[in-house]
CSV table of C-alpha atoms in Angstrom, one decimal:
chain,number,residue,atom,x,y,z
A,1,MET,CA,-22.1,18.6,3.5
A,2,LYS,CA,-22.3,19.3,-0.2
A,3,CYS,CA,-19.9,18.4,-3.0
A,4,ARG,CA,-17.8,21.4,-3.8
A,5,VAL,CA,-17.8,20.6,-7.5
A,6,CYS,CA,-21.5,19.6,-8.2
A,7,GLY,CA,-23.4,20.6,-5.1
A,8,LYS,CA,-24.8,17.1,-4.6
A,9,PRO,CA,-24.5,15.4,-1.2
A,10,ALA,CA,-20.8,14.7,-0.4
A,11,SER,CA,-19.4,11.3,0.2
A,12,ILE,CA,-16.2,12.4,1.8
A,13,SER,CA,-14.9,15.5,3.5
A,14,LEU,CA,-11.2,16.3,2.9
A,15,LYS,CA,-10.2,18.7,5.6
A,16,SER,CA,-6.6,18.9,4.5
A,17,TYR,CA,-7.9,20.4,1.3
A,18,ASN,CA,-10.7,22.3,2.9
A,19,THR,CA,-13.3,20.6,0.7
A,20,ALA,CA,-15.9,17.8,0.4
A,21,LEU,CA,-16.7,15.8,-2.7
A,22,CYS,CA,-19.3,13.4,-4.0
A,23,ALA,CA,-18.3,9.8,-5.0
A,24,LYS,CA,-17.9,10.7,-8.7
A,25,ASP,CA,-15.9,13.9,-8.1
A,26,PHE,CA,-13.8,12.3,-5.4
A,27,THR,CA,-12.9,9.4,-7.9
A,28,SER,CA,-11.8,12.0,-10.4
A,29,PHE,CA,-9.9,14.1,-7.8
A,30,PHE,CA,-8.0,11.0,-6.6
A,31,GLU,CA,-7.1,9.7,-10.0
A,32,LYS,CA,-5.9,13.2,-11.0
A,33,ARG,CA,-3.8,13.3,-7.9
A,34,VAL,CA,-2.1,10.0,-8.8
A,35,LEU,CA,-1.6,11.1,-12.4
A,36,SER,CA,-0.1,14.4,-11.2
A,37,THR,CA,2.3,12.6,-8.9
A,38,ILE,CA,3.3,10.3,-11.8
A,39,ASN,CA,3.9,13.3,-14.1
A,40,LYS,CA,5.6,15.6,-11.5
A,41,TYR,CA,8.1,13.0,-10.4
A,42,SER,CA,8.5,11.4,-13.9
A,43,LEU,CA,7.6,8.0,-12.4
A,44,ILE,CA,6.8,6.3,-15.8
A,45,ASP,CA,8.6,7.0,-19.1
A,46,ASP,CA,7.0,6.3,-22.5
A,47,ASN,CA,9.0,3.0,-22.9
A,48,ASP,CA,8.4,1.7,-19.4
A,49,ALA,CA,6.6,-1.5,-18.6
A,50,PRO,CA,5.2,-1.2,-15.1
A,51,ILE,CA,4.2,-4.0,-12.7
A,52,VAL,CA,2.3,-3.4,-9.5
A,53,ALA,CA,3.2,-5.1,-6.2
A,54,VAL,CA,-0.2,-6.3,-4.9
A,55,SER,CA,-1.0,-7.5,-1.4
A,56,GLY,CA,-4.8,-7.8,-1.6
A,57,GLY,CA,-5.2,-4.6,0.5
A,58,LYS,CA,-6.9,-1.4,-0.4
A,59,ASP,CA,-3.8,0.6,-1.4
A,60,SER,CA,-2.2,-1.8,-3.8
A,61,LEU,CA,-5.5,-2.9,-5.4
A,62,ALA,CA,-6.7,0.7,-5.8
A,63,LEU,CA,-3.3,1.5,-7.4
A,64,TRP,CA,-3.5,-1.4,-9.8
A,65,HIS,CA,-7.0,-0.3,-10.7
A,66,ILE,CA,-6.1,3.3,-11.3
A,67,ILE,CA,-2.8,2.7,-13.2
A,68,ASN,CA,-4.6,0.6,-15.7
A,69,LYS,CA,-7.5,3.0,-15.9
A,70,LEU,CA,-5.1,5.9,-16.5
A,71,GLY,CA,-3.8,4.1,-19.6
A,72,PHE,CA,-0.6,2.4,-18.1
A,73,PRO,CA,-1.2,-1.3,-18.7
A,74,ALA,CA,0.4,-3.1,-15.7
A,75,ASP,CA,0.5,-6.7,-14.5
A,76,GLY,CA,0.7,-7.6,-10.8
A,77,VAL,CA,3.1,-9.5,-8.6
A,78,TYR,CA,2.1,-11.1,-5.3
A,79,VAL,CA,4.3,-12.6,-2.7
A,80,ASP,CA,2.4,-15.5,-1.0
A,81,LEU,CA,3.9,-15.6,2.5
A,82,GLY,CA,1.9,-18.7,3.4
A,83,ILE,CA,0.0,-17.1,6.3
A,84,GLU,CA,-2.8,-19.5,7.2
A,85,GLY,CA,-6.3,-17.9,6.8
A,86,TYR,CA,-4.8,-14.7,5.4
A,87,SER,CA,-2.6,-15.3,2.3
A,88,ASP,CA,-5.3,-17.3,0.5
A,89,ILE,CA,-8.0,-14.7,1.1
A,90,SER,CA,-5.6,-12.0,-0.2
A,91,LEU,CA,-4.8,-14.0,-3.3
A,92,SER,CA,-8.5,-14.5,-4.0
A,93,LYS,CA,-9.1,-10.7,-3.9
A,94,ILE,CA,-6.1,-10.2,-6.2
A,95,LYS,CA,-7.4,-12.7,-8.7
A,96,ILE,CA,-10.8,-10.9,-8.7
A,97,MET,CA,-9.0,-7.7,-9.7
A,98,ALA,CA,-6.8,-9.5,-12.2
A,99,ASP,CA,-10.0,-10.9,-13.9
A,100,MET,CA,-11.5,-7.4,-13.9
A,101,LEU,CA,-8.5,-5.7,-15.4
A,102,LYS,CA,-7.6,-8.7,-17.6
A,103,ARG,CA,-4.1,-8.5,-16.4
A,104,LYS,CA,-1.6,-11.2,-15.4
A,105,VAL,CA,-0.4,-11.7,-11.9
A,106,PHE,CA,2.8,-13.5,-10.9
A,107,ILE,CA,2.8,-15.3,-7.6
A,108,PHE,CA,5.9,-16.1,-5.5
A,109,PRO,CA,4.9,-19.2,-3.5
A,110,MET,CA,7.2,-18.8,-0.5
A,111,ARG,CA,6.2,-22.1,1.2
A,112,ASN,CA,7.0,-24.1,-1.9
A,113,VAL,CA,10.3,-22.4,-2.7
A,114,ILE,CA,11.8,-21.7,0.7
A,115,GLU,CA,9.9,-24.6,2.4
A,116,LYS,CA,8.8,-22.3,5.2
A,117,GLY,CA,6.1,-19.8,5.7
A,118,ILE,CA,6.8,-16.4,7.1
A,119,ASP,CA,6.0,-17.5,10.7
A,120,ASP,CA,8.5,-20.4,10.7
A,121,LEU,CA,11.1,-18.5,8.9
A,122,SER,CA,11.1,-15.4,11.1
A,123,ARG,CA,11.1,-17.6,14.2
A,124,THR,CA,14.1,-19.6,13.0
A,125,LEU,CA,16.0,-16.5,11.9
A,126,ARG,CA,15.0,-14.8,15.2
A,127,ARG,CA,13.9,-11.8,13.2
A,128,ALA,CA,10.6,-9.9,13.4
A,129,PRO,CA,8.0,-11.2,10.9
A,130,CYS,CA,7.6,-7.7,9.3
A,131,SER,CA,11.3,-7.4,8.8
A,132,THR,CA,11.5,-11.0,7.3
A,133,CYS,CA,8.5,-10.2,5.1
A,134,GLY,CA,10.1,-7.0,3.8
A,135,MET,CA,13.3,-8.9,2.9
A,136,ILE,CA,11.5,-11.6,1.0
A,137,LYS,CA,9.2,-9.1,-0.8
A,138,ARG,CA,12.0,-6.8,-1.9
A,139,TYR,CA,13.9,-9.7,-3.3
A,140,ALA,CA,11.0,-11.5,-5.1
A,141,MET,CA,9.6,-8.3,-6.5
A,142,ASN,CA,12.9,-7.1,-7.8
A,143,ARG,CA,13.6,-10.5,-9.3
A,144,ILE,CA,10.3,-10.7,-11.2
A,145,CYS,CA,11.0,-7.2,-12.7
A,146,ILE,CA,14.4,-8.3,-14.0
A,147,GLU,CA,13.4,-11.8,-15.1
A,148,LYS,CA,10.2,-10.7,-17.0
A,149,ASN,CA,11.5,-7.3,-18.2
A,150,TYR,CA,9.3,-5.0,-16.2
A,151,SER,CA,11.1,-1.7,-15.9
A,152,VAL,CA,9.2,-0.2,-13.0
A,153,LEU,CA,7.9,-1.7,-9.8
A,154,MET,CA,5.0,0.2,-8.4
A,155,THR,CA,4.0,-0.1,-4.8
A,156,GLY,CA,0.9,1.1,-2.9
A,157,HIS,CA,2.8,3.0,-0.2
A,158,ASN,CA,0.6,5.9,0.8
A,159,LEU,CA,1.1,9.2,2.7
A,160,ASP,CA,0.4,7.6,6.1
A,161,ASP,CA,2.9,4.8,5.4
A,162,GLU,CA,5.6,7.3,4.5
A,163,ALA,CA,4.7,9.8,7.3
A,164,SER,CA,4.7,7.0,10.0
A,165,ALA,CA,8.0,5.6,8.8
A,166,LEU,CA,9.6,9.0,8.7
A,167,PHE,CA,8.2,9.7,12.2
A,168,GLY,CA,9.8,6.5,13.5
A,169,ASN,CA,13.1,7.3,11.8
A,170,ILE,CA,13.1,10.8,13.4
A,171,LEU,CA,11.9,9.6,16.8
A,172,TYR,CA,14.7,7.1,17.1
A,173,TRP,CA,17.1,9.2,15.0
A,174,LYS,CA,17.8,6.5,12.5
A,175,ASP,CA,20.2,8.6,10.5
A,176,GLU,CA,21.1,5.7,8.1
A,177,TYR,CA,17.4,5.5,6.9
A,178,LEU,CA,16.4,9.1,7.2
A,179,TRP,CA,17.1,10.3,3.7
A,180,LYS,CA,16.4,7.1,1.9
A,181,LYS,CA,12.7,7.7,1.3
A,182,GLY,CA,11.3,9.0,-2.0
A,183,VAL,CA,8.6,8.9,-4.6
A,184,LEU,CA,11.1,7.3,-7.0
A,185,LEU,CA,14.1,5.1,-6.4
A,186,GLU,CA,16.3,4.6,-9.4
A,187,GLY,CA,17.4,1.1,-10.3
A,188,ARG,CA,20.6,-0.4,-11.7
A,189,ALA,CA,20.5,-1.8,-15.2
A,190,GLY,CA,19.9,-5.6,-15.3
A,191,ARG,CA,20.1,-6.0,-11.5
A,192,LEU,CA,17.8,-3.6,-9.6
A,193,SER,CA,14.4,-2.3,-10.8
A,194,LYS,CA,13.3,1.2,-10.5
A,195,LYS,CA,10.7,1.6,-7.7
A,196,VAL,CA,8.0,4.1,-7.6
A,197,LYS,CA,5.2,5.1,-5.2
A,198,PRO,CA,2.3,6.9,-7.0
A,199,LEU,CA,0.2,7.1,-3.8
A,200,PHE,CA,3.0,8.9,-1.9
A,201,LEU,CA,0.8,12.0,-1.6
A,202,CYS,CA,-2.5,10.3,-1.1
A,203,SER,CA,-3.7,9.5,2.5
A,204,GLU,CA,-4.7,6.1,3.6
A,205,ARG,CA,-8.2,7.4,4.2
A,206,GLU,CA,-8.5,8.7,0.6
A,207,ALA,CA,-7.2,5.3,-0.7
A,208,ALA,CA,-9.8,3.4,1.3
A,209,ALA,CA,-12.5,5.8,0.2
A,210,TYR,CA,-11.5,5.3,-3.4
A,211,ALA,CA,-11.6,1.5,-3.0
A,212,ILE,CA,-15.0,1.6,-1.3
A,213,ILE,CA,-16.6,4.0,-3.8
A,214,ASN,CA,-15.3,2.0,-6.8
A,215,GLY,CA,-16.4,-1.4,-5.4
A,216,ILE,CA,-12.9,-2.7,-5.1
A,217,ASP,CA,-13.1,-5.9,-3.1
A,218,TYR,CA,-10.1,-5.9,-0.7
A,219,VAL,CA,-8.9,-7.6,2.5
A,220,TYR,CA,-10.3,-5.6,5.4
A,221,GLU,CA,-8.5,-7.8,8.0
A,222,GLU,CA,-5.1,-6.7,9.3
A,223,CYS,CA,-2.2,-9.0,8.7
A,224,PRO,CA,-2.0,-11.1,11.9
A,225,PHE,CA,1.7,-10.3,12.3
A,226,SER,CA,1.3,-6.5,12.1
A,227,VAL,CA,-1.2,-6.2,15.0
A,228,ASP,CA,1.5,-4.9,17.3
A,229,ALA,CA,3.5,-3.1,14.6
A,230,LYS,CA,4.9,0.3,15.7
A,231,SER,CA,3.8,1.8,12.4
A,232,LEU,CA,0.2,1.4,13.6
A,233,LEU,CA,1.0,3.3,16.8
A,234,TYR,CA,2.7,6.1,14.8
A,235,LYS,CA,-0.2,6.3,12.4
A,236,SER,CA,-2.7,6.8,15.2
A,237,ILE,CA,-0.5,9.5,16.8
A,238,LEU,CA,-0.2,11.3,13.4
A,239,ASN,CA,-4.0,10.9,12.8
A,240,ARG,CA,-4.6,12.5,16.2
A,241,LEU,CA,-2.5,15.5,15.1
A,242,GLU,CA,-4.3,15.5,11.8
A,243,GLU,CA,-7.7,15.8,13.5
A,244,LEU,CA,-6.5,18.7,15.6
A,245,SER,CA,-4.6,20.4,12.8
A,246,PRO,CA,-5.6,19.3,9.2
A,247,ALA,CA,-2.9,18.9,6.6
A,248,THR,CA,-0.2,18.1,9.2
A,249,LYS,CA,0.7,14.8,7.4
A,250,ILE,CA,0.9,16.2,3.9
A,251,GLY,CA,2.9,19.2,5.2
A,252,PHE,CA,5.3,16.8,7.0
A,253,ILE,CA,5.9,14.7,3.9
A,254,LYS,CA,6.1,17.6,1.4
A,255,GLY,CA,8.6,19.3,3.8
A,256,TYR,CA,10.6,16.1,3.9
A,257,LEU,CA,10.7,15.8,0.1
A,258,ARG,CA,12.0,19.4,-0.1
A,259,ALA,CA,14.7,18.7,2.5
A,260,ALA,CA,15.6,15.3,0.9
A,261,LYS,CA,16.1,17.0,-2.5
A,262,LYS,CA,18.6,19.4,-0.9
A,263,HIS,CA,20.3,16.5,0.9
A,264,LYS,CA,20.6,14.4,-2.2
A,265,SER,CA,22.0,17.2,-4.3
A,266,ALA,CA,24.6,17.8,-1.5
A,267,GLU,CA,25.4,14.0,-1.0
A,268,GLY,CA,24.9,12.7,-4.6
A,269,GLU,CA,21.9,10.8,-5.9
A,270,ASN,CA,21.1,7.2,-5.0
A,271,GLU,CA,24.0,6.7,-2.6
A,272,ASP,CA,21.7,4.2,-0.8
A,273,ARG,CA,21.1,1.9,-3.8
A,274,GLU,CA,24.7,1.2,-4.5
A,275,GLY,CA,26.3,-2.1,-3.6
A,276,GLY,CA,27.5,-5.3,-5.2
A,277,ASP,CA,25.9,-8.4,-6.7
A,278,CYS,CA,25.3,-11.7,-4.9
A,279,LYS,CA,27.9,-14.3,-6.1
A,280,VAL,CA,25.2,-17.0,-6.1
A,281,CYS,CA,22.1,-15.5,-7.8
A,282,GLY,CA,23.6,-12.2,-9.1
A,283,TYR,CA,21.0,-9.9,-7.6
A,284,PRO,CA,22.0,-6.9,-5.5
A,285,THR,CA,23.5,-7.3,-2.0
A,286,TYR,CA,25.8,-5.4,0.3
A,287,GLY,CA,27.7,-8.6,1.2
A,288,GLU,CA,29.1,-11.5,-0.8
A,289,LYS,CA,25.8,-13.4,-0.8
A,290,CYS,CA,22.3,-11.9,-0.6
A,291,SER,CA,19.9,-12.7,2.4
A,292,ILE,CA,17.8,-15.1,0.3
A,293,CYS,CA,20.7,-17.2,-0.9
A,294,ARG,CA,22.1,-17.3,2.6
A,295,ILE,CA,18.6,-18.6,3.8
A,296,MET,CA,18.5,-21.2,1.1
A,297,GLU,CA,22.0,-22.4,2.0
A,298,LYS,CA,21.3,-22.4,5.7
A,299,PHE,CA,18.2,-24.6,5.4
A,300,GLU,CA,19.8,-26.7,2.6
A,301,VAL,CA,16.9,-25.8,0.2
A,302,LYS,CA,17.6,-27.0,-3.3
A,303,ASN,CA,14.4,-25.7,-4.9
A,304,LYS,CA,14.6,-23.3,-7.8
A,305,PHE,CA,13.3,-19.8,-7.4
A,306,TYR,CA,10.1,-19.6,-9.5
A,307,PHE,CA,6.9,-17.7,-9.9
A,308,GLU,CA,3.5,-19.1,-10.6
A,309,GLU,CA,1.4,-17.2,-13.2
A,310,TYR,CA,-2.3,-16.4,-13.1
A,311,ASP,CA,-3.3,-15.2,-16.5
A,312,PRO,CA,-7.0,-14.4,-17.0
A,313,CYS,CA,-6.5,-13.0,-20.5
A,314,CYS,CA,-4.4,-13.0,-23.6
A,315,LEU,CA,-3.5,-9.3,-23.6
A,316,ASP,CA,0.2,-8.6,-24.2
A,317,SER,CA,1.2,-6.8,-21.0
A,318,HIS,CA,4.1,-5.0,-22.6
A,319,LYS,CA,1.9,-3.3,-25.1
A,320,LYS,CA,0.0,-0.1,-24.3
A,321,ILE,CA,-3.8,0.0,-24.7
A,322,VAL,CA,-5.1,3.1,-26.4
A,323,THR,CA,-7.9,4.5,-24.3
B,1,MET,CA,-29.9,1.2,13.5
B,2,LYS,CA,-27.7,-1.8,12.9
B,3,VAL,CA,-24.0,-1.0,13.0
B,4,GLU,CA,-21.3,-3.4,12.0
B,5,TRP,CA,-17.8,-2.7,13.4
B,6,ASP,CA,-14.8,-4.8,13.8
B,7,GLY,CA,-16.7,-8.1,13.3
B,8,LYS,CA,-19.4,-7.2,15.9
B,9,GLN,CA,-23.0,-5.9,15.5
B,10,TYR,CA,-24.2,-3.0,17.5
B,11,GLU,CA,-27.8,-1.6,17.8
B,12,PHE,CA,-28.7,2.0,18.2
B,13,ALA,CA,-32.3,2.9,18.7
B,14,LYS,CA,-32.1,6.6,17.8
B,15,PRO,CA,-31.0,8.4,14.7
B,16,MET,CA,-27.7,10.2,15.0
B,17,VAL,CA,-25.0,11.9,12.9
B,18,VAL,CA,-21.9,10.0,11.8
B,19,HIS,CA,-19.5,11.9,14.0
B,20,ARG,CA,-21.7,11.1,17.1
B,21,LEU,CA,-21.6,7.4,16.2
B,22,LEU,CA,-17.8,7.5,15.9
B,23,GLU,CA,-17.7,9.2,19.3
B,24,GLU,CA,-20.0,6.6,20.8
B,25,LEU,CA,-17.6,3.9,19.6
B,26,SER,CA,-14.5,6.0,20.6
B,27,LEU,CA,-13.1,6.0,17.1
B,28,SER,CA,-11.0,8.5,15.2
B,29,LYS,CA,-12.6,10.3,12.3
B,30,GLU,CA,-9.3,10.3,10.5
B,31,ALA,CA,-8.9,6.6,10.8
B,32,HIS,CA,-12.4,5.4,10.0
B,33,LEU,CA,-15.0,5.7,7.3
B,34,VAL,CA,-18.7,5.1,7.6
B,35,VAL,CA,-20.8,3.4,5.0
B,36,ALA,CA,-24.6,3.7,5.3
B,37,ASN,CA,-26.8,1.5,3.1
B,38,ASN,CA,-23.8,0.8,0.9
B,39,LYS,CA,-22.9,4.4,0.4
B,40,LEU,CA,-19.9,6.3,1.8
B,41,VAL,CA,-21.1,9.2,4.0
B,42,THR,CA,-19.5,12.3,5.6
B,43,GLU,CA,-19.3,13.0,9.3
B,44,ASP,CA,-22.3,15.3,9.3
B,45,HIS,CA,-24.6,12.8,7.6
B,46,LYS,CA,-27.7,11.9,9.7
B,47,LEU,CA,-28.0,8.1,10.1
B,48,GLU,CA,-31.7,7.0,10.4
B,49,ALA,CA,-32.9,4.3,12.8
B,50,THR,CA,-33.5,1.9,9.8
B,51,ASP,CA,-30.1,2.3,8.2
B,52,ASP,CA,-27.6,-0.5,7.7
B,53,VAL,CA,-24.3,1.0,8.8
B,54,ARG,CA,-20.7,-0.3,8.5
B,55,VAL,CA,-17.7,1.3,10.1
B,56,ILE,CA,-14.4,0.6,8.3
B,57,ARG,CA,-11.0,1.0,9.7
B,58,VAL,CA,-8.7,2.6,7.1
B,59,ILE,CA,-5.3,2.1,8.8
B,60,SER,CA,-3.2,-0.9,8.0
B,61,GLY,CA,0.2,-1.7,9.4
B,62,GLY,CA,3.2,-3.8,8.5
């Protein structure tokens, strides 16, 4: 297979685009795709200070790499869930990238603050680890944005993540979640950060290829708690469909975005992100107290909520670099 | 040819194209990438008997 742009041997075939590209042209293709998503959906404004939610996996590290390369200086935030033999490795990969980008990373040390790792906490709460993890991450990542004045939280959710979640919502007809997906979720001043997903239209295979080609050192191992996750099953079903009929996933998600736009204009924007503020910490919640404050109260944890900081440089993260 | 996949090492005596290797290992083309001698290669790439090959799963859950 030859690269469609330069004619050299291709490194990756992209059947959904009916093309094949060499390493150099694929890198350029992928970065342009991310940039066009940012521009099309107005994910970053001129005055925005973005921060990337990093996990040590290919998607978030590739995103952090690209965003900085595209001229949007962005620090990182990592939620250390205290998973033995996994969280430490993830953090070491993140620090390698932080050193390379010369960007700061904030770390939420869950075990030190809540006095439990994700395994203990989910067991005690009788909640699935993935659901507990999501709750902690949403809270910590929003809080870092508000406390440190980052106006946009970027996550590495890719096309396959979105397609599998949508597939699950349709399969079990979860009407309450069905229309809540989007490339951009608006925030609420001083309380809830804007959330964006620049890899929304990039497949997981493309993100992995970008990471490999660009020498990004990421955690290959799967999170030990997600081994039986339904999302993995949905992803393999969707990939089977993709193999038989290329461009199924992108068609599914683009169709959803069109339908969601119509739904939102009929129902009103951001109905899903309304709600009150927690009477203890002041951050958004649907009840009187947020889940995290209820956990701290339940386990009589008196620790203050804090972030550790890994700063390999002296660059001011709120200033743009002219490239 | 030495093939590393899922923490295990496999040996294949004869050259073969990438999609054949993925079939041998019963792996999806959409969910896996193949790196030969540290370079990402396409499904029609011919792997030589002396190549160092790594198969990488691209799907992650959570």
